[in-house]
């Protein structure tokens, strides 16, 4: 049996058919960018995020660029962010003209804790970017509390965490994406809400940020004038219409992710040399990433058994050539160890039980359990 790392829900015939009909309508309408579907998606996503304003964008990367632009950073300002995250986080900071200060992950977990973030803050820190990596927002509330206490704006890059939730004493249940001053989302096909293409969004409880982002995404256009030097970060109607349909299925997709993750956590417990991801109530399970001391061997054995895996991430940002070209090297031992041990197993809505069983059998066999 072959198990792909990912299959998009848009590949299933019923979704493909209904999306095809929707796309035919859009083609006939002649309105392809920032039209009715985009506005409908913005309304529905905003409702899902507890009525927080939303600007639909072309990508999660541009959402980060716009978030930093809205904070009006000056050259030399520092932004604290994880080293163990997707490269786009770092790119956005560099493109804002700011200095990235990379912090280490925890030893037992891919996430940066509040302690690591605060240790990286200086008098020049003008923003913190926190990432609920792989769909786990559990570390964010403590970071948000410290940022509030210090008056430093928090960008929550929830690209992998739409649908994740966290519970705190003071605020009850909160949605990932709404935990900072600005929240960024990606709808890249493999994310919890995946589009059949590129798309993203910016959200904030501060409505003035979203008003300004709506102008910046469209070349700074405001009331017929270019009041800012902006960007082309617009969402198109095809992605928006698919995302409206996807939002309607998101809860079912999240439930499926959760039940596959539960099966993995139970079925793979206690295997030699394998550490399973931490389970937190509210985890959105965008990716199921284990750590394995013999990662490359495990990966090869799984490939042999027809199980496709991926590595998130094969090197932390501070070991990337693009970082080292501009900034001095730093030593972040946990991020480095994670990069050598992380392996993501297939986990996607629509994954068959037999596929999950096959993955678990192959992992158990490769790690010596018979
Ligand atoms: C996917 C992702 C992004 C970038 O989103 P795109 O829509 O692909 O531009 C940013 N940050 C993180 C953590 C991501 O996983």
mmCIF file of N, CA and C and ligand atoms in Angstrom, residues 58-64 85-89 131-134 157-160 184-191 198-200 286-287 313, ligand 1:
data_model
loop_
_atom_site.group_PDB
_atom_site.id
_atom_site.type_symbol
_atom_site.label_atom_id
_atom_site.label_comp_id
_atom_site.label_asym_id
_atom_site.label_seq_id
_atom_site.Cartn_x
_atom_site.Cartn_y
_atom_site.Cartn_z
ATOM 1 N N UNK A 58 -3.177 37.424 -0.607
ATOM 2 C CA UNK A 58 -2.701 36.416 -1.564
ATOM 3 C C UNK A 58 -1.908 35.293 -0.922
ATOM 4 N N UNK A 59 -1.361 35.512 0.278
ATOM 5 C CA UNK A 59 -0.538 34.468 0.901
ATOM 6 C C UNK A 59 -0.308 34.776 2.373
ATOM 7 N N UNK A 60 0.115 33.747 3.096
ATOM 8 C CA UNK A 60 0.513 33.936 4.486
ATOM 9 C C UNK A 60 1.805 34.729 4.593
ATOM 10 N N UNK A 61 2.650 34.601 3.594
ATOM 11 C CA UNK A 61 3.907 35.357 3.591
ATOM 12 C C UNK A 61 3.624 36.856 3.543
ATOM 13 N N UNK A 62 2.737 37.269 2.621
ATOM 14 C CA UNK A 62 2.421 38.695 2.550
ATOM 15 C C UNK A 62 1.669 39.165 3.793
ATOM 16 N N UNK A 63 0.940 38.265 4.437
ATOM 17 C CA UNK A 63 0.283 38.644 5.698
ATOM 18 C C UNK A 63 1.343 39.049 6.725
ATOM 19 N N UNK A 64 2.447 38.317 6.774
ATOM 20 C CA UNK A 64 3.529 38.666 7.704
ATOM 21 C C UNK A 64 4.186 39.983 7.309
ATOM 22 N N UNK A 85 11.209 27.443 12.558
ATOM 23 C CA UNK A 85 9.917 27.775 11.955
ATOM 24 C C UNK A 85 10.117 27.856 10.456
ATOM 25 N N UNK A 86 9.033 28.155 9.733
ATOM 26 C CA UNK A 86 9.150 28.294 8.288
ATOM 27 C C UNK A 86 9.913 29.574 7.958
ATOM 28 N N UNK A 87 10.670 29.522 6.874
ATOM 29 C CA UNK A 87 11.583 30.596 6.491
ATOM 30 C C UNK A 87 10.876 31.935 6.250
ATOM 31 N N UNK A 88 9.590 31.895 5.871
ATOM 32 C CA UNK A 88 8.848 33.130 5.568
ATOM 33 C C UNK A 88 8.847 34.103 6.749
ATOM 34 N N UNK A 89 8.876 33.565 7.970
ATOM 35 C CA UNK A 89 8.866 34.426 9.160
ATOM 36 C C UNK A 89 10.097 35.332 9.153
ATOM 37 N N UNK A 131 4.859 31.613 16.904
ATOM 38 C CA UNK A 131 4.324 30.683 15.911
ATOM 39 C C UNK A 131 3.727 29.442 16.591
ATOM 40 N N UNK A 132 2.404 29.270 16.521
ATOM 41 C CA UNK A 132 1.801 28.016 17.001
ATOM 42 C C UNK A 132 2.111 26.903 16.000
ATOM 43 N N UNK A 133 3.337 26.411 16.082
ATOM 44 C CA UNK A 133 3.886 25.517 15.068
ATOM 45 C C UNK A 133 3.131 24.189 15.022
ATOM 46 N N UNK A 134 2.900 23.697 13.835
ATOM 47 C CA UNK A 134 2.250 22.406 13.566
ATOM 48 C C UNK A 134 0.794 22.361 14.058
ATOM 49 N N UNK A 157 1.817 34.216 14.142
ATOM 50 C CA UNK A 157 1.792 33.608 12.812
ATOM 51 C C UNK A 157 1.065 32.269 12.909
ATOM 52 N N UNK A 158 -0.251 32.334 12.710
ATOM 53 C CA UNK A 158 -1.091 31.150 12.858
ATOM 54 C C UNK A 158 -1.288 30.431 11.525
ATOM 55 N N UNK A 159 -0.284 30.531 10.640
ATOM 56 C CA UNK A 159 -0.362 29.889 9.316
ATOM 57 C C UNK A 159 -0.708 28.411 9.423
ATOM 58 N N UNK A 160 -0.229 27.741 10.502
ATOM 59 C CA UNK A 160 -0.461 26.301 10.646
ATOM 60 C C UNK A 160 -1.532 26.005 11.704
ATOM 61 N N UNK A 184 -1.684 36.242 11.561
ATOM 62 C CA UNK A 184 -1.547 35.959 10.135
ATOM 63 C C UNK A 184 -1.956 34.514 9.875
ATOM 64 N N UNK A 185 -2.575 34.303 8.720
ATOM 65 C CA UNK A 185 -3.046 32.966 8.343
ATOM 66 C C UNK A 185 -2.596 32.651 6.927
ATOM 67 N N UNK A 186 -2.383 31.374 6.673
ATOM 68 C CA UNK A 186 -2.067 30.905 5.323
ATOM 69 C C UNK A 186 -3.086 29.847 4.935
ATOM 70 N N UNK A 187 -3.471 29.867 3.673
ATOM 71 C CA UNK A 187 -4.361 28.835 3.149
ATOM 72 C C UNK A 187 -3.670 28.037 2.056
ATOM 73 N N UNK A 188 -2.346 27.964 2.162
ATOM 74 C CA UNK A 188 -1.556 27.077 1.307
ATOM 75 C C UNK A 188 -2.204 25.678 1.369
ATOM 76 N N UNK A 189 -2.173 24.926 0.251
ATOM 77 C CA UNK A 189 -2.963 23.689 0.208
ATOM 78 C C UNK A 189 -2.828 22.730 1.397
ATOM 79 N N UNK A 190 -1.654 22.627 2.014
ATOM 80 C CA UNK A 190 -1.509 21.638 3.097
ATOM 81 C C UNK A 190 -1.919 22.162 4.476
ATOM 82 N N UNK A 191 -2.327 23.424 4.591
ATOM 83 C CA UNK A 191 -2.696 23.970 5.910
ATOM 84 C C UNK A 191 -4.073 23.446 6.341
ATOM 85 N N UNK A 198 -2.627 29.513 -3.809
ATOM 86 C CA UNK A 198 -2.057 30.349 -2.749
ATOM 87 C C UNK A 198 -3.086 31.327 -2.208
ATOM 88 N N UNK A 199 -3.132 31.491 -0.889
ATOM 89 C CA UNK A 199 -3.995 32.506 -0.276
ATOM 90 C C UNK A 199 -3.599 32.667 1.182
ATOM 91 N N UNK A 200 -3.970 33.809 1.762
ATOM 92 C CA UNK A 200 -3.658 34.066 3.166
ATOM 93 C C UNK A 200 -4.578 35.144 3.708
ATOM 94 N N UNK A 286 -2.105 20.266 12.381
ATOM 95 C CA UNK A 286 -1.799 20.524 10.972
ATOM 96 C C UNK A 286 -0.748 19.515 10.487
ATOM 97 N N UNK A 287 0.268 19.320 11.311
ATOM 98 C CA UNK A 287 1.266 18.290 10.996
ATOM 99 C C UNK A 287 1.513 17.447 12.237
ATOM 100 N N UNK A 313 11.685 20.928 10.112
ATOM 101 C CA UNK A 313 12.406 21.561 9.039
ATOM 102 C C UNK A 313 13.807 20.989 9.039
HETATM 103 C C1 LIG B 1 2.932 28.264 5.381
HETATM 104 C C2 LIG B 1 3.560 29.190 6.343
HETATM 105 C C3 LIG B 1 3.798 30.547 6.043
HETATM 106 C C4 LIG B 1 3.653 31.111 4.677
HETATM 107 O O1 LIG B 1 2.427 30.997 4.108
HETATM 108 P P1 LIG B 1 2.249 31.047 2.500
HETATM 109 O O2 LIG B 1 0.772 31.152 2.348
HETATM 110 O O3 LIG B 1 2.801 29.777 1.957
HETATM 111 O O4 LIG B 1 2.953 32.246 2.004
HETATM 112 C C5 LIG B 1 4.284 31.355 7.054
HETATM 113 N N1 LIG B 1 4.561 30.879 8.269
HETATM 114 C C6 LIG B 1 4.380 29.592 8.588
HETATM 115 C C7 LIG B 1 4.702 29.127 9.970
HETATM 116 C C8 LIG B 1 3.895 28.700 7.632
HETATM 117 O O5 LIG B 1 3.733 27.415 7.942
#
